Amino acid sequence: MRLLVNKIFLALSALSAFIGLAFLAWILITLFLKGLGSFHFSLFLNDLINGGLRNLIIGQFIMAGLAALMGIPIGMIAGIYLQEYGRGKYASFIRDLSDIMMSAPSIVIGAFVYAVIVVPSGGTSGYAGAISLAIMMIPVVINTTDNMLSLVPRELREAGIALGASKYRVILDIVIKAAKVGIMTGILLAFARIIGETAPLLFTSETSNYFTLDLTQSFPSLTVSIYDLANEPEERSRDLAWAASFILTVLVLLINLAGRFITRHKD
Amino acid sequence: MEKIFQKLALSSATLVFVILIGIFLTLFSAAKPAIDEFGFDFITNPAWNQEVELTTETTITAPINDEIVDEDEMIEDEDGVLFEDEESSLTKTVYGGLVPIVGTLLTTLIALVFALPIAMGIAVFLAEMAPKNISYIVGIAIELLAAIPSIIFGMWGLYYFAPIVADLVGGYQVSLLTAGLVLGVMILPFMAAITRDSMNTTPGVLKESAYALGATKFEVIKDIIFPYSKTGIIGSIILALGRALGETMAVAFLIGSIFALPEAINDPTISIPVAMANNFGEASGLGESALFYLALILFVISFGVISIAKFYFLKRGAK
């Protein structure tokens, strides 16, 4: 009887794993079939107004890139504070808040940026979109930096200080270098996450059918356009949405795998 | 230089605090007109963007309304009796949050009921059953599932998953049920990954002692690993719940976006994030403020939920 219960339990666990994998396979196969069916290289050459995706892909990368330019330094330095300078209650208070912020609903962050940037500046813009994404990225980078720095052995820091280096030099030249790989992985995962975000962009950057580099105007966004296209009645729009989803997913998964590959390589 | 760097580090960390307070204050001040207008009744009122006639009570307590009805708007009917023109009867637009609040809680509940057993199974498989290399590969696959953008889950759910569910259960393809299930698929890998990590913290010595006493794998998991990592597992469930509450895109495709209380599990309705996503663009004035009120409610709920999860994790950390 005990052995039977055990067998049934283990079989159910294996079945669960199978169900999880089946969902992943189902989604990926759907994407490949639908996405590749409408995929064509001319999608990379034309803008949305001409039935292509060029402006959307570039726009999404520019906003996510800008978000990374803002989010990575702020997040890393804040993470350094938590691990190297902060002690006691204030640091753990900020650590908790950062974790809470990491799980804050992304649409709420969009509403916040809408109220403090879009309304005062008179309209949706690429800047507003990038700032929303940066707010999403900062707590993730803080978390990674904090965790990775905590793994650096104390002796390394002491050795640096013993050589007469000032504390910030020790941090920048020794501690960060030692934790470089882990932090890089975390940053790549964070970037993969924000580049696929839709909700915080809906009313901050919106999207645009045209190619533009003017960040003060509504800015082309791949994800927001997928949402618009998928809801349109014409078959052609939906096919384009599938092609765009396919490209987006491949990008996100590649960045994600790249992040994991770096860590594994180091080990 | 040292001083500057230290100051910079402190202010970057403080920025987190400033942003969170900023979000709260901004949402609150943008929601203020709606809060003043509807108060806490907002939470229990199922009407959204509906014209309601002012009740006589309101008219009496607000004498200013009497002045609006002046002679010009009174029309003489055939009998020569004055009556009030219908067009000029006093109405106001009312916003209530009950429907999206209920929709948010129910989709999250469905997602949780669906995802919980499967996520636990996956975690057990990864932590205790599979050989190391299989566990590693399956683990990566599960984490990739977590990395897929939510909008993809929404499209796949609408065009491929929902029709099958609707065939099986009947009812609409866009409904509370299909939205909840797709949400469940989305939080599944997240929940499984953290649960696995909590299970992995169980010391090997404990497990080995139990096995040495002749316990089966099921008994070890039930009596040793589960009690040991209980707080961590509960924390992971609550964290997944927090994530499900705020999810927008996957639900937006599937919930139907109708401001109506669902009477059955396969009725369409709406959730807070979806109400925001679909109505923010056109809203202005009181309508926009009501959406901010919803955003504030969502923010407070998810803040509370995540804080509870953190509390559990902290308890584990203190062990």
Coordinates of C-alpha atoms in Angstrom, one line a residue:
Chain A
M1 CA 0.0 0.0 0.0
R2 CA 2.7 2.4 1.0
L3 CA 4.6 1.5 -2.1
L4 CA 1.6 2.0 -4.3
V5 CA 0.9 5.5 -2.8
N6 CA 4.5 6.3 -3.5
K7 CA 4.3 5.1 -7.1
I8 CA 1.1 7.1 -7.8
F9 CA 2.6 10.2 -6.2
L10 CA 5.8 10.0 -8.3
A11 CA 3.8 9.3 -11.4
L12 CA 1.7 12.4 -10.8
S13 CA 4.8 14.5 -10.3
A14 CA 6.3 13.2 -13.5
L15 CA 3.0 13.9 -15.2
S16 CA 3.1 17.5 -13.9
A17 CA 6.6 18.0 -15.4
F18 CA 5.3 16.6 -18.6
I19 CA 2.3 19.0 -18.6
G20 CA 4.6 22.0 -18.0
L21 CA 6.9 20.9 -20.9
A22 CA 3.8 20.3 -23.1
F23 CA 2.6 23.9 -22.6
L24 CA 6.0 25.2 -23.5
A25 CA 6.1 23.0 -26.6
W26 CA 2.6 23.9 -27.6
I27 CA 3.3 27.6 -27.4
L28 CA 6.6 27.4 -29.2
I29 CA 5.2 25.2 -31.9
T30 CA 2.2 27.5 -32.4
L31 CA 4.6 30.4 -32.7
F32 CA 6.9 28.7 -35.1
L33 CA 4.1 27.5 -37.4
K34 CA 2.0 30.7 -37.4
G35 CA 5.1 33.0 -37.1
L36 CA 7.2 31.3 -39.8
G37 CA 4.2 31.1 -42.1
S38 CA 3.9 34.9 -42.3
F39 CA 7.6 35.5 -41.8
H40 CA 9.5 37.2 -44.6
F41 CA 12.8 39.0 -44.6
S42 CA 11.2 42.1 -46.1
L43 CA 9.6 42.5 -42.7
F44 CA 12.9 43.8 -41.5
L45 CA 13.1 46.3 -44.3
N46 CA 9.7 47.9 -44.2
D47 CA 8.0 50.0 -41.6
L48 CA 4.6 49.1 -40.2
I49 CA 2.9 51.6 -42.5
N50 CA 4.1 49.5 -45.4
G51 CA 3.3 46.1 -43.8
G52 CA 6.7 45.6 -42.2
L53 CA 8.1 45.6 -38.7
R54 CA 11.4 47.5 -39.0
N55 CA 10.4 50.6 -37.1
L56 CA 8.8 48.6 -34.4
I57 CA 11.8 46.4 -33.7
I58 CA 14.2 49.4 -33.8
G59 CA 11.8 51.4 -31.6
Q60 CA 11.5 48.6 -29.0
F61 CA 15.3 48.2 -28.8
I62 CA 15.9 51.9 -28.5
M63 CA 13.4 52.2 -25.6
A64 CA 14.7 49.1 -23.9
G65 CA 18.3 50.2 -24.5
L66 CA 17.7 53.6 -23.0
A67 CA 15.9 51.9 -20.0
A68 CA 19.0 49.8 -19.6
L69 CA 21.3 52.9 -19.7
M70 CA 19.3 54.4 -16.9
G71 CA 18.4 51.3 -15.0
I72 CA 21.8 49.4 -14.9
P73 CA 24.0 52.1 -13.3
I74 CA 21.3 53.1 -10.8
G75 CA 20.5 49.5 -10.0
M76 CA 24.1 48.5 -9.7
I77 CA 25.1 51.4 -7.5
A78 CA 22.1 50.9 -5.3
G79 CA 23.0 47.2 -5.1
I80 CA 26.6 48.1 -4.1
Y81 CA 25.2 50.4 -1.4
L82 CA 23.1 47.5 0.0
Q83 CA 26.0 45.1 0.1
E84 CA 29.0 47.3 0.8
Y85 CA 27.9 50.5 2.5
G86 CA 24.5 49.9 4.0
R87 CA 24.3 48.4 7.3
G88 CA 21.5 47.7 9.6
K89 CA 17.9 48.6 9.2
Y90 CA 17.9 51.1 6.4
A91 CA 19.6 48.7 4.0
S92 CA 17.3 45.8 4.8
F93 CA 14.3 48.2 4.5
I94 CA 15.4 49.3 1.0
R95 CA 16.1 45.6 0.1
D96 CA 12.5 44.7 1.1
L97 CA 11.1 47.7 -0.8
S98 CA 13.1 46.8 -3.9
D99 CA 11.7 43.2 -3.8
I100 CA 8.2 44.6 -3.5
M101 CA 8.8 47.0 -6.4
M102 CA 10.1 44.0 -8.5
S103 CA 6.6 42.5 -8.2
A104 CA 4.6 45.7 -8.6
P105 CA 2.0 45.4 -11.4
S106 CA 3.6 46.8 -14.5
I107 CA 0.4 48.5 -15.6
V108 CA 0.5 50.5 -12.4
I109 CA 4.0 51.7 -13.2
G110 CA 2.6 52.7 -16.6
A111 CA -0.2 54.7 -14.9
F112 CA 2.4 56.3 -12.6
V113 CA 4.6 57.4 -15.5
Y114 CA 1.5 58.6 -17.4
A115 CA 0.6 60.9 -14.5
V116 CA 4.0 62.3 -13.8
I117 CA 5.5 62.5 -17.3
V118 CA 3.0 62.0 -20.1
V119 CA 0.3 64.4 -18.8
P120 CA 2.7 67.3 -17.8
S121 CA 4.7 66.9 -21.1
G122 CA 1.5 67.0 -23.2
G123 CA 1.6 63.5 -24.8
T124 CA 3.0 60.1 -25.1
S125 CA 6.7 59.8 -25.9
G126 CA 9.6 57.5 -26.3
Y127 CA 11.2 59.0 -23.1
A128 CA 8.1 58.1 -21.1
G129 CA 8.2 54.6 -22.4
A130 CA 11.9 54.2 -21.6
I131 CA 11.4 55.6 -18.1
S132 CA 8.6 53.1 -17.4
L133 CA 10.9 50.2 -18.5
A134 CA 13.8 51.6 -16.4
I135 CA 11.5 51.6 -13.3
M136 CA 10.8 48.0 -14.0
M137 CA 14.5 47.1 -14.5
I138 CA 16.0 48.9 -11.5
P139 CA 14.8 46.5 -8.7
V140 CA 15.9 43.5 -10.8
V141 CA 19.4 44.8 -11.2
I142 CA 19.5 45.8 -7.5
N143 CA 18.6 42.3 -6.6
T144 CA 21.2 40.6 -8.8
T145 CA 24.0 43.0 -7.8
D146 CA 23.1 42.6 -4.1
N147 CA 23.1 38.8 -4.4
M148 CA 26.2 38.5 -6.5
L149 CA 28.3 40.8 -4.3
S150 CA 27.3 38.8 -1.3
L151 CA 29.1 35.8 -2.8
V152 CA 32.4 37.7 -3.1
P153 CA 34.7 36.5 -0.3
R154 CA 35.6 38.9 2.4
E155 CA 39.3 38.2 2.0
L156 CA 39.3 39.8 -1.4
R157 CA 38.1 43.1 0.0
E158 CA 40.5 42.9 2.9
A159 CA 43.4 42.3 0.6
G160 CA 42.5 45.3 -1.4
I161 CA 42.2 47.6 1.6
A162 CA 45.5 46.2 3.0
L163 CA 47.2 47.3 -0.2
G164 CA 46.1 50.8 0.6
A165 CA 43.3 51.2 -1.9
S166 CA 40.3 53.3 -1.0
K167 CA 37.0 51.6 -0.4
Y168 CA 35.4 52.6 -3.7
R169 CA 38.5 51.5 -5.7
V170 CA 38.3 48.1 -4.0
I171 CA 34.6 47.9 -4.9
L172 CA 35.0 49.0 -8.5
D173 CA 38.3 47.2 -9.3
I174 CA 38.1 44.1 -7.2
V175 CA 34.6 43.2 -5.9
I176 CA 32.7 44.1 -9.1
K177 CA 35.3 42.3 -11.2
A178 CA 34.9 39.2 -9.1
A179 CA 31.1 39.3 -9.4
K180 CA 31.1 40.4 -13.0
V181 CA 29.7 37.2 -14.6
G182 CA 26.8 36.8 -12.2
I183 CA 25.8 40.4 -12.6
M184 CA 26.0 40.2 -16.4
T185 CA 23.7 37.3 -16.3
G186 CA 21.2 39.1 -14.1
I187 CA 21.3 42.1 -16.3
L188 CA 20.7 40.1 -19.5
L189 CA 17.8 38.4 -17.9
A190 CA 16.4 41.7 -16.8
F191 CA 16.8 43.1 -20.3
A192 CA 15.1 40.1 -21.7
R193 CA 12.2 40.8 -19.4
I194 CA 11.7 44.4 -20.2
I195 CA 12.1 44.0 -24.0
G196 CA 9.0 41.8 -24.0
E197 CA 6.9 44.2 -21.8
T198 CA 3.7 45.6 -23.1
A199 CA 1.6 46.9 -20.2
P200 CA 3.9 49.8 -19.1
L201 CA 4.2 51.1 -22.7
L202 CA 0.5 51.1 -23.5
F203 CA -0.1 54.7 -22.4
T204 CA 3.5 56.0 -22.1
S205 CA 5.0 55.5 -25.5
E206 CA 2.0 54.1 -27.3
T207 CA 3.2 53.0 -30.7
S208 CA 3.7 54.5 -34.2
N209 CA 3.3 53.2 -37.7
Y210 CA 6.3 55.2 -38.9
F211 CA 10.0 55.1 -38.4
T212 CA 11.1 57.8 -35.9
L213 CA 14.1 58.5 -33.7
D214 CA 12.4 61.5 -32.1
L215 CA 11.9 60.4 -28.5
T216 CA 9.6 63.3 -27.7
Q217 CA 6.8 61.8 -29.9
S218 CA 4.8 58.6 -29.7
F219 CA 7.3 55.9 -30.3
P220 CA 7.1 52.7 -32.3
S221 CA 6.8 49.7 -30.0
L222 CA 6.7 46.1 -31.2
T223 CA 4.7 44.7 -28.2
V224 CA 2.1 47.5 -28.3
S225 CA 1.7 47.0 -32.0
I226 CA 1.3 43.2 -31.6
Y227 CA -1.6 44.0 -29.2
D228 CA -3.2 46.4 -31.7
L229 CA -2.7 44.1 -34.7
A230 CA -3.9 41.0 -32.9
N231 CA -7.2 42.7 -32.1
E232 CA -7.9 43.8 -35.7
P233 CA -10.4 41.8 -37.7
E234 CA -8.3 41.4 -40.9
E235 CA -6.4 38.2 -41.3
R236 CA -3.4 40.1 -42.7
S237 CA -3.0 42.1 -39.5
R238 CA -3.2 39.0 -37.4
D239 CA -0.6 37.2 -39.5
L240 CA 1.7 40.2 -39.0
A241 CA 1.1 40.0 -35.3
W242 CA 2.1 36.3 -35.3
A243 CA 5.2 37.1 -37.3
A244 CA 6.1 39.9 -34.8
S245 CA 5.4 37.6 -31.8
F246 CA 7.7 35.0 -33.3
I247 CA 10.5 37.5 -33.8
L248 CA 10.0 38.9 -30.2
T249 CA 10.0 35.4 -28.6
V250 CA 13.1 34.3 -30.5
L251 CA 14.8 37.5 -29.4
V252 CA 13.8 37.2 -25.7
L253 CA 14.7 33.5 -25.5
L254 CA 18.0 34.1 -27.2
I255 CA 19.0 36.8 -24.8
N256 CA 17.8 34.6 -22.0
L257 CA 19.8 31.6 -23.1
A258 CA 22.8 33.9 -23.7
G259 CA 22.6 35.0 -20.1
R260 CA 22.5 31.4 -18.8
F261 CA 25.3 30.3 -21.2
I262 CA 27.7 32.9 -19.7
T263 CA 27.2 31.6 -16.2
R264 CA 27.5 28.0 -17.2
H265 CA 30.7 28.7 -19.2
K266 CA 32.4 30.2 -16.2
D267 CA 31.6 27.2 -14.0
Chain B
M1 CA 36.0 60.8 -4.4
E2 CA 35.2 58.2 -1.8
K3 CA 32.7 60.5 -0.3
I4 CA 31.0 61.3 -3.6
F5 CA 30.7 57.6 -4.5
Q6 CA 29.2 56.8 -1.1
K7 CA 26.7 59.6 -1.4
L8 CA 25.8 58.4 -4.9
A9 CA 25.3 54.9 -3.7
L10 CA 23.1 56.0 -0.8
S11 CA 21.0 58.2 -3.1
S12 CA 20.5 55.4 -5.7
A13 CA 19.3 53.1 -3.0
T14 CA 17.0 55.8 -1.6
L15 CA 15.6 56.3 -5.1
V16 CA 13.7 53.0 -4.7
F17 CA 12.0 54.4 -1.7
V18 CA 11.3 57.7 -3.5
I19 CA 9.8 55.9 -6.5
L20 CA 7.5 53.7 -4.4
I21 CA 6.3 56.6 -2.3
G22 CA 5.9 58.6 -5.5
I23 CA 3.8 55.9 -7.1
F24 CA 1.5 55.8 -4.1
L25 CA 1.1 59.6 -3.8
T26 CA 0.7 60.0 -7.5
L27 CA -2.0 57.4 -7.8
F28 CA -3.7 58.8 -4.7
S29 CA -3.8 62.4 -5.9
A30 CA -4.9 61.3 -9.4
A31 CA -7.6 59.2 -7.8
K32 CA -8.6 61.9 -5.4
P33 CA -11.6 63.3 -7.4
A34 CA -13.1 59.8 -7.7
I35 CA -12.4 59.0 -4.0
D36 CA -14.1 62.3 -3.0
E37 CA -17.0 61.5 -5.3
F38 CA -17.6 57.9 -4.6
G39 CA -15.8 57.2 -1.3
F40 CA -15.5 53.5 -0.2
D41 CA -18.8 52.7 -1.9
F42 CA -16.7 52.5 -5.1
I43 CA -15.5 49.1 -4.0
T44 CA -19.1 47.6 -3.8
N45 CA -20.7 49.4 -6.7
P46 CA -21.1 47.3 -9.8
A47 CA -22.0 50.2 -12.1
W48 CA -19.3 51.6 -14.4
N49 CA -19.8 54.7 -16.5
Q50 CA -23.5 54.6 -16.0
E51 CA -25.9 57.5 -16.1
V52 CA -28.0 57.4 -13.0
E53 CA -30.9 59.7 -12.1
L54 CA -30.3 61.6 -8.9
T55 CA -32.6 60.2 -6.2
T56 CA -35.1 62.6 -4.7
E57 CA -33.2 62.4 -1.5
T58 CA -30.2 63.9 -3.2
T59 CA -32.3 66.6 -4.8
I60 CA -33.8 67.6 -1.5
T61 CA -30.5 67.7 0.3
A62 CA -29.0 69.7 -2.5
P63 CA -31.1 72.8 -2.9
I64 CA -28.9 74.1 -5.7
N65 CA -30.5 71.6 -8.0
D66 CA -33.9 73.3 -7.7
E67 CA -32.5 76.4 -9.3
I68 CA -31.4 74.5 -12.4
V69 CA -35.0 73.6 -13.2
D70 CA -36.2 77.0 -14.2
E71 CA -39.3 78.0 -16.1
D72 CA -37.7 77.6 -19.6
E73 CA -37.4 73.9 -19.1
M74 CA -41.0 73.4 -18.1
I75 CA -43.2 72.6 -21.0
E76 CA -47.0 72.9 -20.9
D77 CA -48.7 69.7 -21.9
E78 CA -52.2 69.6 -23.5
D79 CA -53.9 69.9 -20.2
G80 CA -51.9 72.9 -19.4
V81 CA -50.1 71.3 -16.6
L82 CA -46.5 72.0 -16.2
F83 CA -44.2 69.0 -16.1
E84 CA -40.5 68.6 -16.2
D85 CA -38.9 68.0 -19.6
E86 CA -37.3 64.5 -19.6
E87 CA -34.1 65.8 -21.3
S88 CA -33.4 68.0 -18.4
S89 CA -33.9 65.5 -15.6
L90 CA -30.8 65.4 -13.4
T91 CA -28.4 62.7 -14.0
K92 CA -24.8 62.0 -13.1
T93 CA -22.3 59.4 -14.3
V94 CA -21.3 56.8 -11.7
Y95 CA -18.2 54.7 -11.6
G96 CA -17.9 51.7 -9.3
G97 CA -15.1 49.2 -9.1
L98 CA -16.8 46.0 -8.0
V99 CA -16.8 44.3 -11.4
P100 CA -13.0 44.6 -12.1
I101 CA -12.1 43.9 -8.5
V102 CA -14.2 40.7 -8.5
G103 CA -12.8 39.8 -11.9
T104 CA -9.2 40.3 -10.7
L105 CA -9.7 38.2 -7.6
L106 CA -11.5 35.4 -9.4
T107 CA -9.1 35.1 -12.3
T108 CA -6.3 35.0 -9.8
L109 CA -8.1 32.3 -7.8
I110 CA -8.7 30.1 -10.8
A111 CA -5.1 30.5 -11.9
L112 CA -3.9 29.5 -8.4
V113 CA -6.2 26.5 -8.2
F114 CA -5.0 25.3 -11.6
A115 CA -1.3 26.1 -11.2
L116 CA -0.7 25.0 -7.6
P117 CA -0.9 21.2 -7.9
I118 CA 1.0 21.1 -11.2
A119 CA 3.7 23.5 -9.9
M120 CA 4.2 21.4 -6.8
G121 CA 4.5 18.3 -9.0
I122 CA 7.1 19.9 -11.2
A123 CA 9.0 21.1 -8.1
V124 CA 9.0 17.6 -6.6
F125 CA 10.1 16.2 -10.0
L126 CA 13.0 18.6 -10.3
A127 CA 14.1 18.6 -6.7
E128 CA 13.7 14.9 -5.8
M129 CA 13.0 12.6 -8.7
A130 CA 14.8 13.4 -11.9
P131 CA 18.5 12.6 -12.3
K132 CA 20.7 15.7 -12.2
N133 CA 21.2 16.3 -15.9
I134 CA 17.5 15.8 -16.7
S135 CA 16.5 18.0 -13.8
Y136 CA 18.9 20.7 -15.2
I137 CA 17.4 20.6 -18.7
V138 CA 13.8 20.4 -17.6
G139 CA 14.6 23.2 -15.2
I140 CA 15.8 25.4 -18.0
A141 CA 12.8 24.6 -20.1
I142 CA 10.5 25.6 -17.3
E143 CA 12.4 28.8 -16.8
L144 CA 12.1 29.6 -20.5
L145 CA 8.4 29.2 -20.2
A146 CA 8.6 31.9 -17.5
A147 CA 10.6 34.1 -19.9
I148 CA 8.0 34.1 -22.7
P149 CA 6.4 37.6 -22.9
S150 CA 2.9 37.8 -21.5
I151 CA 1.4 39.1 -24.7
I152 CA 2.4 35.8 -26.4
F153 CA 0.5 33.9 -23.7
G154 CA -2.5 36.1 -24.5
M155 CA -2.5 35.5 -28.2
W156 CA -1.8 31.8 -27.9
G157 CA -4.5 31.6 -25.3
L158 CA -7.1 33.4 -27.4
Y159 CA -6.5 31.6 -30.6
Y160 CA -5.4 28.1 -29.6
F161 CA -6.1 27.4 -25.9
A162 CA -9.5 29.0 -25.3
P163 CA -11.4 27.3 -28.2
I164 CA -10.4 23.9 -26.7
V165 CA -11.5 24.9 -23.2
A166 CA -14.8 26.3 -24.6
D167 CA -15.4 23.1 -26.5
L168 CA -14.9 21.1 -23.3
V169 CA -16.7 23.3 -20.8
G170 CA -19.1 25.2 -23.1
G171 CA -19.7 28.9 -22.9
Y172 CA -17.7 31.7 -24.3
Q173 CA -14.2 31.5 -25.5
V174 CA -13.4 34.7 -23.7
S175 CA -14.3 34.2 -20.1
L176 CA -13.3 34.2 -16.5
L177 CA -12.3 30.6 -16.9
T178 CA -10.1 30.8 -20.0
A179 CA -8.4 34.0 -18.6
G180 CA -7.8 32.3 -15.3
L181 CA -6.4 29.1 -16.9
V182 CA -4.0 31.0 -19.2
L183 CA -2.9 33.1 -16.2
G184 CA -2.3 29.8 -14.4
V185 CA -0.1 28.5 -17.2
M186 CA 1.8 31.8 -16.9
I187 CA 2.5 31.7 -13.2
L188 CA 3.2 27.9 -13.2
P189 CA 6.9 28.1 -14.0
F190 CA 7.5 30.9 -11.6
M191 CA 5.8 29.0 -8.8
A192 CA 7.6 25.8 -9.6
A193 CA 11.0 27.4 -9.7
I194 CA 10.7 29.0 -6.3
T195 CA 9.2 26.0 -4.7
R196 CA 12.0 23.8 -6.1
D197 CA 14.5 26.2 -4.6
S198 CA 12.8 26.1 -1.2
M199 CA 12.7 22.3 -1.3
N200 CA 16.4 22.2 -2.2
T201 CA 17.3 23.9 1.1
T202 CA 16.3 20.8 3.0
P203 CA 19.5 19.3 4.5
G204 CA 20.5 16.0 2.9
V205 CA 21.1 14.4 6.3
L206 CA 17.5 14.7 7.3
K207 CA 16.3 13.0 4.1
E208 CA 19.0 10.3 4.3
S209 CA 18.0 9.5 7.9
A210 CA 14.4 9.1 6.8
Y211 CA 15.3 6.8 3.9
A212 CA 17.5 4.8 6.3
L213 CA 14.4 4.2 8.4
G214 CA 12.7 2.7 5.4
A215 CA 10.6 5.6 4.4
T216 CA 9.4 5.8 0.8
K217 CA 10.1 8.9 -1.4
F218 CA 6.5 10.1 -0.9
E219 CA 6.9 9.8 2.9
V220 CA 10.2 11.7 2.9
I221 CA 8.6 14.5 0.8
K222 CA 5.4 14.6 2.8
D223 CA 7.0 14.3 6.3
I224 CA 10.5 15.8 5.9
I225 CA 10.8 18.1 3.0
F226 CA 7.4 19.6 3.0
P227 CA 7.4 20.6 6.7
Y228 CA 10.9 21.8 6.4
S229 CA 10.3 24.1 3.4
K230 CA 6.7 24.9 4.2
T231 CA 7.3 28.6 4.8
G232 CA 9.2 29.0 1.6
I233 CA 6.6 27.2 -0.4
I234 CA 3.8 29.3 1.1
G235 CA 5.9 32.4 0.3
S236 CA 6.3 31.3 -3.3
I237 CA 2.6 30.7 -3.7
I238 CA 1.8 34.2 -2.4
L239 CA 4.4 35.7 -4.6
A240 CA 2.9 34.0 -7.6
L241 CA -0.5 35.3 -6.5
G242 CA 0.9 38.8 -6.4
R243 CA 2.2 38.4 -9.9
A244 CA -1.2 37.0 -11.2
L245 CA -3.1 39.9 -9.6
G246 CA -1.2 42.5 -11.7
E247 CA -1.0 40.6 -15.0
T248 CA -2.4 42.6 -17.8
M249 CA -1.7 41.4 -21.3
A250 CA -2.5 37.7 -21.0
V251 CA -5.8 38.5 -19.4
A252 CA -6.6 41.3 -21.7
F253 CA -6.9 38.9 -24.6
L254 CA -9.1 36.5 -22.8
I255 CA -11.4 38.0 -20.2
G256 CA -13.8 39.6 -22.7
S257 CA -13.5 43.2 -21.2
I258 CA -17.2 43.6 -20.3
F259 CA -18.2 45.5 -17.2
A260 CA -20.7 42.9 -16.0
L261 CA -20.5 40.6 -13.0
P262 CA -20.0 37.1 -14.1
E263 CA -22.9 34.7 -13.3
A264 CA -21.1 31.6 -14.3
I265 CA -17.4 30.7 -14.5
N266 CA -17.5 30.8 -18.3
D267 CA -19.0 34.3 -18.5
P268 CA -16.9 37.2 -19.8
T269 CA -16.0 40.0 -17.4
I270 CA -13.1 42.4 -16.7
S271 CA -10.1 42.8 -14.3
I272 CA -8.5 45.9 -12.9
P273 CA -5.4 45.8 -15.2
V274 CA -7.5 45.1 -18.3
A275 CA -9.9 47.9 -17.4
M276 CA -6.9 50.2 -17.3
A277 CA -5.3 48.9 -20.5
N278 CA -8.5 49.3 -22.5
N279 CA -10.0 52.5 -21.1
F280 CA -7.1 54.7 -20.2
G281 CA -6.8 56.2 -23.7
E282 CA -10.3 57.4 -24.0
A283 CA -10.9 58.3 -20.4
S284 CA -10.9 61.8 -19.1
G285 CA -12.1 63.7 -16.0
L286 CA -13.9 61.5 -13.5
G287 CA -13.6 58.4 -15.7
E288 CA -9.8 58.7 -15.7
S289 CA -9.7 59.4 -12.0
A290 CA -11.8 56.3 -11.4
L291 CA -9.2 54.3 -13.3
F292 CA -6.5 55.7 -11.1
Y293 CA -8.7 54.7 -8.1
L294 CA -8.7 51.1 -9.5
A295 CA -4.9 51.3 -10.0
L296 CA -4.5 52.5 -6.4
I297 CA -6.6 49.6 -5.1
L298 CA -4.5 47.1 -7.2
F299 CA -1.3 48.6 -6.0
V300 CA -2.3 48.4 -2.4
I301 CA -3.6 44.8 -2.7
S302 CA -0.4 43.6 -4.4
F303 CA 1.8 45.6 -2.0
G304 CA 0.0 43.9 0.9
V305 CA 0.2 40.4 -0.7
I306 CA 3.9 40.7 -1.6
S307 CA 4.7 42.1 1.9
I308 CA 3.0 39.0 3.4
A309 CA 5.2 36.8 1.2
K310 CA 8.3 38.7 2.2
F311 CA 7.3 38.2 5.8
Y312 CA 7.2 34.4 5.3
F313 CA 10.5 34.5 3.5
L314 CA 12.1 36.5 6.2
K315 CA 10.9 34.0 8.8
R316 CA 12.6 31.3 6.9
G317 CA 15.7 33.4 6.6
A318 CA 15.8 33.8 10.3
K319 CA 15.7 30.1 11.0

